CSV table of C-alpha atoms in Angstrom, one decimal:
chain,number,residue,atom,x,y,z
G,127,MET,CA,-3.4,31.7,1.8
G,128,PRO,CA,-0.4,32.5,4.1
G,129,ASN,CA,2.7,33.9,2.5
G,130,THR,CA,5.0,31.0,3.2
G,131,ASP,CA,8.0,33.1,2.0
G,132,GLN,CA,7.6,35.2,5.1
G,133,THR,CA,7.0,32.4,7.5
G,134,GLN,CA,10.5,31.0,7.4
G,135,PRO,CA,12.9,33.9,7.8
G,136,GLN,CA,16.1,33.6,9.8
G,137,ILE,CA,15.9,36.1,12.7
G,138,THR,CA,19.3,37.8,12.6
G,139,PRO,CA,21.2,38.6,15.8
G,140,PRO,CA,20.6,42.0,17.3
G,141,ASN,CA,24.1,43.2,16.6
G,142,SER,CA,24.0,42.0,12.9
G,143,ASP,CA,23.3,44.0,9.8
G,144,PRO,CA,19.7,43.1,8.8
G,145,ASP,CA,20.3,44.1,5.2
G,146,ALA,CA,23.1,41.6,4.9
G,147,THR,CA,20.6,38.7,4.5
G,148,LEU,CA,19.3,40.4,1.3
G,149,VAL,CA,22.6,40.0,-0.5
G,150,ARG,CA,22.5,37.2,-3.1
G,151,PRO,CA,25.2,34.8,-4.2
G,152,GLY,CA,27.4,36.2,-6.9
G,153,ASP,CA,27.2,39.8,-5.7
G,154,GLY,CA,30.8,39.6,-4.4
G,155,LEU,CA,32.3,41.0,-1.2
G,156,PRO,CA,33.4,44.6,-0.7
G,157,GLY,CA,37.1,45.2,-0.6
G,158,GLY,CA,38.2,43.7,-3.9
G,159,THR,CA,39.4,40.2,-4.7
G,160,LEU,CA,39.6,37.8,-1.8
G,161,VAL,CA,43.0,36.2,-1.2
G,162,ILE,CA,43.5,33.5,1.4
G,163,PRO,CA,46.9,32.0,1.7
G,164,GLY,CA,47.0,28.3,0.8
G,165,TYR,CA,43.7,28.3,-1.1
G,166,ASP,CA,42.6,29.1,-4.6
G,167,LEU,CA,39.1,30.6,-4.2
G,168,GLN,CA,36.6,29.9,-6.9
G,169,PRO,CA,33.1,31.5,-7.5
G,170,GLU,CA,30.8,32.0,-4.5
G,171,ILE,CA,28.3,29.1,-4.1
G,172,ALA,CA,26.1,30.2,-1.2
G,173,ARG,CA,25.4,33.0,1.2
G,174,GLY,CA,23.7,33.1,4.6
G,175,GLY,CA,22.9,35.7,7.2
G,176,MET,CA,26.5,35.9,8.5
G,177,GLY,CA,28.8,34.7,5.7
G,178,ALA,CA,29.5,33.9,2.0
G,179,VAL,CA,30.6,30.4,1.0
G,180,TYR,CA,33.1,29.9,-1.8
G,181,ARG,CA,34.3,26.7,-3.4
G,182,ALA,CA,38.1,26.6,-3.1
G,183,ILE,CA,41.1,24.3,-3.8
G,184,ASP,CA,43.3,23.4,-0.8
G,185,ARG,CA,46.8,23.6,-2.3
G,186,THR,CA,48.4,21.4,0.4
G,187,PHE,CA,46.1,18.4,-0.1
G,188,ARG,CA,44.9,19.2,-3.6
G,189,ARG,CA,41.2,18.8,-2.6
G,190,GLU,CA,38.1,20.9,-3.0
G,191,VAL,CA,36.9,22.6,0.2
G,192,ALA,CA,34.4,25.2,1.2
G,193,VAL,CA,35.6,28.5,2.6
G,194,LYS,CA,33.1,30.5,4.6
G,195,VAL,CA,33.9,34.2,5.0
G,196,MET,CA,32.1,36.5,7.4
G,197,LEU,CA,30.2,39.3,5.7
G,198,PRO,CA,31.2,42.9,6.7
G,199,GLY,CA,29.3,44.2,9.7
G,200,MET,CA,28.6,40.8,11.2
G,201,ASN,CA,29.4,39.7,14.7
G,202,ALA,CA,32.9,38.2,14.5
G,203,GLU,CA,32.6,36.7,18.0
G,204,ALA,CA,29.4,34.8,16.9
G,205,PHE,CA,31.1,33.7,13.7
G,206,VAL,CA,34.1,32.3,15.5
G,207,ARG,CA,31.9,30.6,18.1
G,208,GLU,CA,30.1,28.9,15.2
G,209,ALA,CA,33.4,27.6,13.8
G,210,GLU,CA,34.6,26.5,17.3
G,211,ILE,CA,31.4,24.7,18.1
G,212,THR,CA,31.3,23.0,14.7
G,213,ALA,CA,34.9,21.9,15.1
G,214,ARG,CA,34.1,20.3,18.4
G,215,LEU,CA,31.4,18.1,16.8
G,216,PRO,CA,33.3,15.4,14.9
G,217,HIS,CA,30.3,13.5,13.6
G,218,PRO,CA,29.7,12.1,10.1
G,219,GLY,CA,26.5,14.2,9.9
G,220,ILE,CA,28.2,17.5,10.8
G,221,PRO,CA,30.6,19.1,8.3
G,222,PRO,CA,34.2,19.0,9.7
G,223,VAL,CA,36.1,22.3,10.0
G,224,HIS,CA,39.6,22.0,8.6
G,225,ALA,CA,41.0,25.5,9.5
G,226,MET,CA,40.1,29.0,10.6
G,227,GLY,CA,41.9,32.3,10.1
G,228,HIS,CA,41.4,36.1,9.5
G,229,LEU,CA,41.5,38.3,6.5
G,230,PRO,CA,43.6,41.4,6.5
G,231,ASP,CA,40.6,43.5,7.4
G,232,GLY,CA,40.1,41.3,10.5
G,233,ARG,CA,37.1,39.3,9.3
G,234,PRO,CA,37.3,35.6,10.2
G,235,TYR,CA,36.9,32.8,7.8
G,236,LEU,CA,36.8,29.0,8.2
G,237,VAL,CA,37.6,26.2,5.9
G,238,MET,CA,35.4,23.1,5.9
G,239,LYS,CA,34.3,20.1,4.0
G,240,LEU,CA,32.6,20.9,0.6
G,241,ILE,CA,29.2,19.2,0.5
G,242,ARG,CA,28.1,18.3,-3.0
G,243,GLY,CA,24.3,18.0,-3.2
G,244,ASP,CA,21.2,19.9,-2.4
G,245,THR,CA,19.6,21.4,0.7
G,246,LEU,CA,16.8,19.3,2.1
G,247,ASP,CA,14.6,22.3,1.3
G,248,ALA,CA,15.4,22.0,-2.4
G,249,VAL,CA,14.9,18.2,-2.3
G,250,LEU,CA,11.4,18.6,-0.7
G,251,LYS,CA,10.4,21.3,-3.2
G,252,ASN,CA,11.5,19.2,-6.2
G,253,ARG,CA,9.8,15.9,-5.3
G,254,ALA,CA,6.8,14.9,-7.5
G,255,ASN,CA,4.3,14.7,-4.6
G,256,VAL,CA,4.1,14.6,-0.8
G,257,GLU,CA,4.4,10.8,-0.8
G,258,ALA,CA,7.4,10.6,-3.2
G,259,ASP,CA,10.6,9.2,-1.7
G,260,ARG,CA,9.1,9.2,1.8
G,261,GLY,CA,11.1,6.2,2.8
G,262,LYS,CA,14.4,7.8,1.7
G,263,LEU,CA,13.6,11.1,3.4
G,264,LEU,CA,12.7,9.3,6.6
G,265,ALA,CA,16.1,7.5,6.5
G,266,ALA,CA,17.8,10.9,5.9
G,267,PHE,CA,15.7,12.3,8.8
G,268,GLU,CA,17.1,9.6,11.1
G,269,GLN,CA,20.6,10.6,10.1
G,270,MET,CA,19.9,14.2,11.0
G,271,CYS,CA,18.5,13.1,14.4
G,272,HIS,CA,21.7,11.2,15.1
G,273,ALA,CA,23.9,14.2,14.2
G,274,VAL,CA,21.9,16.5,16.4
G,275,GLY,CA,21.8,13.9,19.1
G,276,TYR,CA,25.6,13.8,19.0
G,277,ALA,CA,25.6,17.5,19.6
G,278,HIS,CA,23.1,17.1,22.5
G,279,ALA,CA,25.4,14.6,24.0
G,280,GLN,CA,28.2,17.2,23.9
G,281,GLY,CA,25.9,19.7,25.7
G,282,ILE,CA,25.2,21.8,22.5
G,283,ILE,CA,21.9,22.7,21.0
G,284,HIS,CA,21.5,23.9,17.4
G,285,ARG,CA,18.4,26.3,17.8
G,286,ASP,CA,17.8,26.8,14.1
G,287,ILE,CA,17.1,23.4,12.6
G,288,LYS,CA,15.2,23.7,9.3
G,289,PRO,CA,15.3,22.1,5.8
G,290,SER,CA,17.6,24.8,4.3
G,291,ASN,CA,20.2,24.1,7.0
G,292,VAL,CA,20.5,20.4,6.0
G,293,MET,CA,22.5,19.2,3.0
G,294,VAL,CA,21.7,16.0,1.3
G,295,GLY,CA,24.9,14.9,-0.5
G,296,ALA,CA,25.1,13.3,-3.9
G,297,PHE,CA,26.2,10.0,-2.3
G,298,GLY,CA,23.5,9.8,0.3
G,299,GLU,CA,25.4,11.7,3.1
G,300,VAL,CA,23.3,14.0,5.3
G,301,GLN,CA,25.0,17.0,6.9
G,302,VAL,CA,23.4,19.3,9.5
G,303,MET,CA,24.8,22.8,8.6
G,304,ASP,CA,24.9,26.3,10.0
G,305,TRP,CA,25.7,26.1,13.7
G,306,GLY,CA,25.8,29.9,14.0
G,307,LEU,CA,23.0,30.0,16.5
G,308,ALA,CA,24.2,27.0,18.5
G,309,LYS,CA,24.4,27.3,22.2
G,310,GLU,CA,26.3,25.5,24.9
G,311,LEU,CA,23.8,24.4,27.6
G,312,ALA,CA,26.3,24.9,30.3
G,313,ALA,CA,27.0,28.4,29.3
G,314,PRO,CA,25.2,31.4,30.9
G,315,ASP,CA,21.9,32.1,29.1
G,316,THR,CA,22.5,35.7,28.0
G,317,ASP,CA,20.4,35.9,24.8
G,318,THR,CA,16.9,35.1,25.9
G,319,GLN,CA,14.2,37.8,26.1
G,320,HIS,CA,11.5,37.2,28.6
G,321,PRO,CA,8.1,38.7,27.9
G,322,ILE,CA,7.1,41.7,29.9
G,323,ALA,CA,4.2,41.2,32.3
G,324,GLY,CA,0.9,42.9,31.4
G,325,ARG,CA,1.7,43.2,27.6
G,326,ASN,CA,-0.8,41.6,25.1
G,327,ALA,CA,0.3,38.6,23.1
G,328,ARG,CA,1.0,40.5,19.9
G,329,ASP,CA,3.1,43.1,21.7
G,330,ILE,CA,5.0,40.3,23.4
G,331,ALA,CA,5.6,38.6,20.0
G,332,ALA,CA,6.8,41.9,18.5
G,333,THR,CA,9.2,42.4,21.4
G,334,VAL,CA,10.5,38.9,21.3
G,335,ALA,CA,10.8,38.7,17.5
G,336,GLY,CA,13.6,41.2,17.5
G,337,ALA,CA,15.6,39.2,20.0
G,338,ILE,CA,14.9,35.5,19.6
G,339,LYS,CA,17.2,33.3,17.6
G,340,GLY,CA,15.8,30.8,15.2
G,341,THR,CA,13.2,30.4,12.4
G,342,PRO,CA,9.6,30.9,13.7
G,343,ALA,CA,8.0,28.4,11.4
G,344,TYR,CA,10.0,25.6,13.1
G,345,MET,CA,10.3,27.2,16.5
G,346,ALA,CA,9.4,25.5,19.8
G,347,PRO,CA,6.7,27.5,21.7
G,348,GLU,CA,9.1,28.2,24.6
G,349,GLN,CA,11.7,29.4,22.2
G,350,ALA,CA,9.2,31.7,20.5
G,351,ARG,CA,8.3,33.1,23.9
G,352,GLY,CA,11.9,34.0,24.6
G,353,GLU,CA,12.2,31.4,27.4
G,354,THR,CA,15.3,29.3,28.2
G,355,VAL,CA,15.5,26.4,25.8
G,356,ASP,CA,17.1,23.0,25.9
G,357,THR,CA,17.5,19.9,23.7
G,358,ARG,CA,13.7,19.6,23.5
G,359,ALA,CA,13.6,22.8,21.4
G,360,ASP,CA,15.7,21.0,18.8
G,361,VAL,CA,13.4,18.0,19.1
G,362,PHE,CA,10.5,20.3,18.3
G,363,ALA,CA,12.3,21.7,15.2
G,364,LEU,CA,13.2,18.2,14.0
G,365,GLY,CA,9.5,17.4,14.4
G,366,GLY,CA,8.8,20.4,12.2
G,367,MET,CA,11.1,19.1,9.5
G,368,LEU,CA,9.3,15.8,9.7
G,369,ALA,CA,6.1,17.7,9.3
G,370,VAL,CA,7.3,19.2,6.0
G,371,VAL,CA,8.3,15.7,4.9
G,372,LEU,CA,4.8,14.4,5.6
G,373,THR,CA,2.7,17.4,4.5
G,374,ASN,CA,4.9,20.0,2.7
G,375,HIS,CA,4.1,22.5,5.5
G,376,PRO,CA,6.0,23.5,8.6
G,377,PRO,CA,4.2,23.6,12.0
G,378,PHE,CA,3.5,27.3,11.9
G,379,GLU,CA,2.5,29.5,9.0
G,380,GLY,CA,1.6,33.1,9.5
G,381,SER,CA,1.0,36.2,7.3
G,382,SER,CA,4.2,37.8,8.7
G,383,VAL,CA,7.1,37.2,10.9
G,384,ILE,CA,5.3,38.5,14.0
G,385,ASP,CA,2.2,36.5,13.1
G,386,THR,CA,4.3,33.4,12.8
G,387,VAL,CA,6.1,34.1,16.1
G,388,LEU,CA,2.7,34.6,17.8
G,389,ARG,CA,1.4,31.3,16.4
G,390,ALA,CA,4.5,29.5,17.6
G,391,ALA,CA,4.4,31.2,21.1
G,392,GLN,CA,0.8,30.1,21.5
G,393,ALA,CA,1.5,26.6,20.1
G,394,GLU,CA,-1.2,26.9,17.5
G,395,LEU,CA,-0.8,23.3,16.2
G,396,ASP,CA,-4.4,22.4,15.3
G,397,GLU,CA,-4.0,23.1,11.6
G,398,SER,CA,-0.7,21.2,11.5
G,399,PHE,CA,-2.1,18.2,13.3
G,400,ALA,CA,-5.1,18.2,11.0
G,401,ARG,CA,-2.8,18.1,8.0
G,402,PHE,CA,-1.0,15.1,9.6
G,403,ASP,CA,-4.3,13.2,10.0
G,404,ALA,CA,-5.1,13.8,6.3
G,405,CYS,CA,-1.7,13.1,4.8
G,406,GLY,CA,-2.1,9.3,4.5
G,407,ALA,CA,1.1,8.5,6.4
G,408,ASP,CA,1.3,5.6,8.8
G,409,ALA,CA,-0.5,6.2,12.1
G,410,ASP,CA,2.7,5.4,14.1
G,411,LEU,CA,4.7,7.9,12.2
G,412,ILE,CA,2.1,10.6,12.7
G,413,ALA,CA,2.0,9.8,16.4
G,414,LEU,CA,5.8,10.1,16.5
G,415,CYS,CA,5.7,13.5,14.8
G,416,LYS,CA,3.0,14.8,17.1
G,417,LYS,CA,5.1,13.8,20.1
G,418,CYS,CA,8.0,15.8,18.8
G,419,LEU,CA,5.6,18.8,18.3
G,420,ALA,CA,4.0,18.6,21.7
G,421,ALA,CA,3.2,22.0,23.1
G,422,GLU,CA,4.7,21.1,26.5
G,423,ARG,CA,8.4,20.3,26.3
G,424,ALA,CA,8.0,17.5,28.9
G,425,ASP,CA,5.8,15.6,26.5
G,426,ARG,CA,8.5,15.5,23.8
G,427,PHE,CA,11.4,13.2,23.4
G,428,ALA,CA,14.2,14.3,25.8
G,429,ASN,CA,16.8,14.7,23.0
G,430,ALA,CA,17.5,14.0,19.4
G,431,THR,CA,19.1,10.6,20.2
G,432,GLU,CA,15.8,9.4,21.7
G,433,LEU,CA,14.0,10.6,18.6
G,434,ALA,CA,16.6,8.9,16.4
G,435,LEU,CA,16.1,5.6,18.2
G,436,ALA,CA,12.3,6.0,17.9
G,437,VAL,CA,12.6,6.6,14.2
G,438,ALA,CA,15.0,3.7,13.8
G,439,GLU,CA,12.5,1.5,15.7
G,440,TYR,CA,9.7,2.7,13.6
G,441,ARG,CA,11.6,2.1,10.4
G,442,ALA,CA,12.6,-1.4,11.6
G,443,GLU,CA,9.0,-2.2,12.3
G,444,VAL,CA,8.0,-0.9,8.9
G,445,GLU,CA,10.6,-3.1,7.3
G,446,ALA,CA,9.5,-6.0,9.5
G,447,ARG,CA,5.9,-5.4,8.4
G,448,ALA,CA,7.0,-5.1,4.8
G,449,LEU,CA,9.0,-8.4,5.2
G,450,ARG,CA,6.0,-10.1,6.8
G,451,ALA,CA,3.8,-8.8,4.0
G,452,GLU,CA,6.3,-10.0,1.5
G,453,ARG,CA,6.4,-13.4,3.2
G,454,GLU,CA,2.6,-13.5,3.4
G,455,LYS,CA,2.4,-12.5,-0.3
G,456,ALA,CA,4.9,-15.2,-1.1
G,457,ALA,CA,3.0,-17.7,1.0
G,458,ALA,CA,-0.3,-16.7,-0.6
G,459,GLU,CA,1.3,-17.0,-4.1
G,460,SER,CA,2.7,-20.3,-3.0
G,461,ARG,CA,-0.7,-21.4,-1.9
G,462,VAL,CA,-2.3,-20.2,-5.1
G,463,ARG,CA,0.4,-22.1,-7.1
G,464,GLU,CA,-0.1,-25.2,-4.9
G,465,GLU,CA,-3.9,-24.9,-5.4
G,466,ALA,CA,-3.4,-24.4,-9.1
G,467,ASN,CA,-1.0,-27.4,-9.2
G,468,THR,CA,-3.5,-29.4,-7.1
G,469,ARG,CA,-6.3,-28.4,-9.4
G,470,ARG,CA,-4.2,-29.2,-12.5
G,471,GLU,CA,-3.2,-32.6,-10.9
G,472,ALA,CA,-6.9,-33.2,-10.1
G,473,GLU,CA,-7.8,-32.2,-13.7
G,474,ALA,CA,-5.0,-34.4,-15.0
G,475,ARG,CA,-6.2,-37.3,-12.8
G,476,ALA,CA,-9.7,-36.7,-13.9
G,477,GLU,CA,-8.6,-36.6,-17.5
G,478,ALA,CA,-6.6,-39.7,-17.0
G,479,GLU,CA,-9.5,-41.4,-15.4
G,480,ALA,CA,-11.8,-40.2,-18.2
G,481,LYS,CA,-9.2,-41.4,-20.7
G,482,SER,CA,-9.0,-44.8,-18.9
G,483,ARG,CA,-12.8,-45.0,-18.9
G,484,ARG,CA,-12.9,-44.1,-22.6
G,485,GLU,CA,-10.2,-46.7,-23.3
G,486,ALA,CA,-12.1,-49.2,-21.2
G,487,GLU,CA,-15.3,-48.4,-22.9
G,488,ALA,CA,-13.4,-48.6,-26.3
G,489,ARG,CA,-12.0,-51.9,-25.2
G,490,ALA,CA,-15.4,-53.1,-24.0
G,491,ALA,CA,-16.9,-51.9,-27.3
G,492,ALA,CA,-14.1,-53.6,-29.2
G,493,ASP,CA,-14.6,-56.8,-27.1
G,494,ARG,CA,-18.3,-56.6,-27.8
G,495,LYS,CA,-17.6,-56.1,-31.5
G,496,ARG,CA,-15.1,-58.9,-31.4
G,497,ARG,CA,-17.5,-61.2,-29.6
G,498,PHE,CA,-20.2,-60.2,-32.0
G,499,ALA,CA,-18.0,-60.8,-34.9
G,500,GLN,CA,-16.9,-64.1,-33.4
G,501,ARG,CA,-20.5,-65.1,-32.8
G,502,ALA,CA,-21.4,-63.9,-36.3
G,503,LEU,CA,-18.4,-65.8,-37.7
G,504,ALA,CA,-19.4,-68.8,-35.6
G,505,ALA,CA,-22.9,-68.5,-36.9
G,506,SER,CA,-21.7,-68.1,-40.4
G,507,VAL,CA,-19.4,-71.0,-40.0
G,508,LEU,CA,-22.2,-73.0,-38.5
G,509,LEU,CA,-24.5,-71.9,-41.3
G,510,LEU,CA,-21.8,-72.7,-43.7
G,511,LEU,CA,-21.3,-76.0,-42.1
G,512,LEU,CA,-24.9,-76.6,-42.0
G,513,ALA,CA,-25.2,-75.4,-45.5
G,514,GLY,CA,-22.3,-77.5,-46.5
G,515,GLY,CA,-23.8,-80.6,-44.9
G,516,VAL,CA,-27.1,-80.1,-46.8
G,517,GLY,CA,-25.2,-79.5,-50.0
G,518,VAL,CA,-23.1,-82.7,-49.5
G,519,ALA,CA,-26.3,-84.7,-48.9
G,520,PHE,CA,-28.0,-83.0,-51.8
G,521,ALA,CA,-25.0,-83.6,-54.0
G,522,SER,CA,-24.9,-87.1,-52.9
G,523,LEU,CA,-28.6,-87.6,-53.6
G,524,TRP,CA,-28.2,-85.6,-56.8
G,525,ARG,CA,-25.3,-87.8,-57.8
G,526,THR,CA,-27.3,-90.9,-56.9
G,527,ALA,CA,-30.3,-89.7,-58.8
G,528,GLU,CA,-28.0,-88.7,-61.7
G,529,THR,CA,-26.4,-92.1,-61.6
G,530,GLN,CA,-29.8,-93.7,-61.5
G,531,ARG,CA,-31.0,-91.4,-64.3
G,532,LEU,CA,-27.9,-92.2,-66.3
G,533,ALA,CA,-28.4,-95.9,-65.6
G,534,ALA,CA,-32.0,-95.6,-66.5
G,535,GLU,CA,-31.1,-93.7,-69.7
G,536,LYS,CA,-28.5,-96.3,-70.4
G,537,ALA,CA,-30.9,-99.1,-69.7
G,538,GLU,CA,-33.4,-97.3,-71.9
G,539,GLY,CA,-30.8,-96.9,-74.5
G,540,VAL,CA,-29.9,-100.6,-74.3
G,541,ALA,CA,-33.5,-101.4,-74.5
G,542,VAL,CA,-34.0,-99.1,-77.5
G,543,GLU,CA,-30.9,-100.6,-79.1
G,544,GLN,CA,-32.1,-104.0,-78.3
G,545,LYS,CA,-35.5,-103.1,-79.7
G,546,ARG,CA,-33.8,-101.6,-82.8
G,547,ILE,CA,-31.6,-104.7,-83.1
G,548,ALA,CA,-34.7,-106.9,-82.7
G,549,GLU,CA,-36.6,-104.8,-85.2
G,550,GLN,CA,-33.6,-104.9,-87.5
G,551,ALA,CA,-33.4,-108.6,-87.0
G,552,LYS,CA,-37.0,-108.9,-87.7
G,553,THR,CA,-36.5,-106.7,-90.7
G,554,ASN,CA,-33.6,-108.8,-91.8
G,555,GLU,CA,-35.7,-111.9,-91.4
G,556,GLU,CA,-38.5,-110.4,-93.4
G,557,ILE,CA,-36.1,-109.5,-96.1
G,558,ALA,CA,-34.5,-112.9,-96.0
G,559,ARG,CA,-37.9,-114.5,-96.1
G,560,LYS,CA,-38.9,-112.3,-99.0
G,561,GLN,CA,-35.7,-113.3,-100.8
G,562,VAL,CA,-36.4,-116.9,-100.1
G,563,GLU,CA,-39.9,-116.5,-101.4
G,564,GLN,CA,-38.6,-114.8,-104.4
G,565,GLU,CA,-36.1,-117.5,-105.0
G,566,ARG,CA,-38.8,-120.0,-104.6
G,567,GLU,CA,-40.8,-118.3,-107.2
């Protein structure tokens, strides 16, 4: 596994003290306490290859600022040139320089905006996974491209674009920092080192490594070869930063500085491109990144502004796709709701129809029962009527028979009475006769 700590060193200028980059924040500066008129210096907050950065209070405006002081042994001319170039780039994505001066020992310092936040390098290392916050990081990347594009429009190239040189502020601001290796394109090219004919590639890399300016892991092939560079070298470095956003790896990773420079000089991008293809990012974004990292500078975007516009166009297309997807999702959900409503309405109609049928059947059954009851009642009434008529006739006959019987019984009684009366009369006559006969005797 390559030692990634060795693949991203900042190559110090030839006339700088190489040991200065090993000094850590908090070690202090030689020469005792720093005193800068008009500023109350506070503890050191960062340190780079050329200077230490302190938080300070600007007494005039009562605001917090950052004061960058050149380290002993550094190139004062280069330090001042960085301050002058930065001051000439009034862009929201480039920290403004408020003032510049010199310490009593002659070392220059500059006062600039204090950026509260983290370096992009820290942000990338602290994310949960390679896909986390990809949209936010891409938006920040677009801001970086605009800032570098502004510098390109002013005829200035950065030449050391990497995650540790970008600050992501606490309020979403993005600042491209450390313009110490910046170069004016119109100025004479005095700091390139051209390879010597007949040397092998590793010897060439070793020769160039001591003279080139930049960080090999993000370096354009022509920059690694010590050739004259232009805006497209910054485009390559920006593509390298996008590579880290997508894969957590810079374009070039070697086992040493020289090995990394050699890989960059020979444009060994196969491993990097393979990581792109496996990272799961959108194909259009991968294609954009690969264009930035084209081995031939003519195949890249001409400058950072073109890249920024391409990123903006891609992000707009992603947002449009997301909006279309959201609309399609909403339409699909609407269709599902409509289908569900239609289904519920159909079910409701079916239920209503079934209920109507049940009610109709119930009414029909009730009608049948009612008609049956009516017919039964009519039959009963008829039977009753019939039964009543027979009863009346029978009663009449019975009454007639009873009358006749009574009349017969009465007649029989009269006859019996008459017979009795007759027998009594006969008896009376016999008694009377007997009496008469007795009297006669």
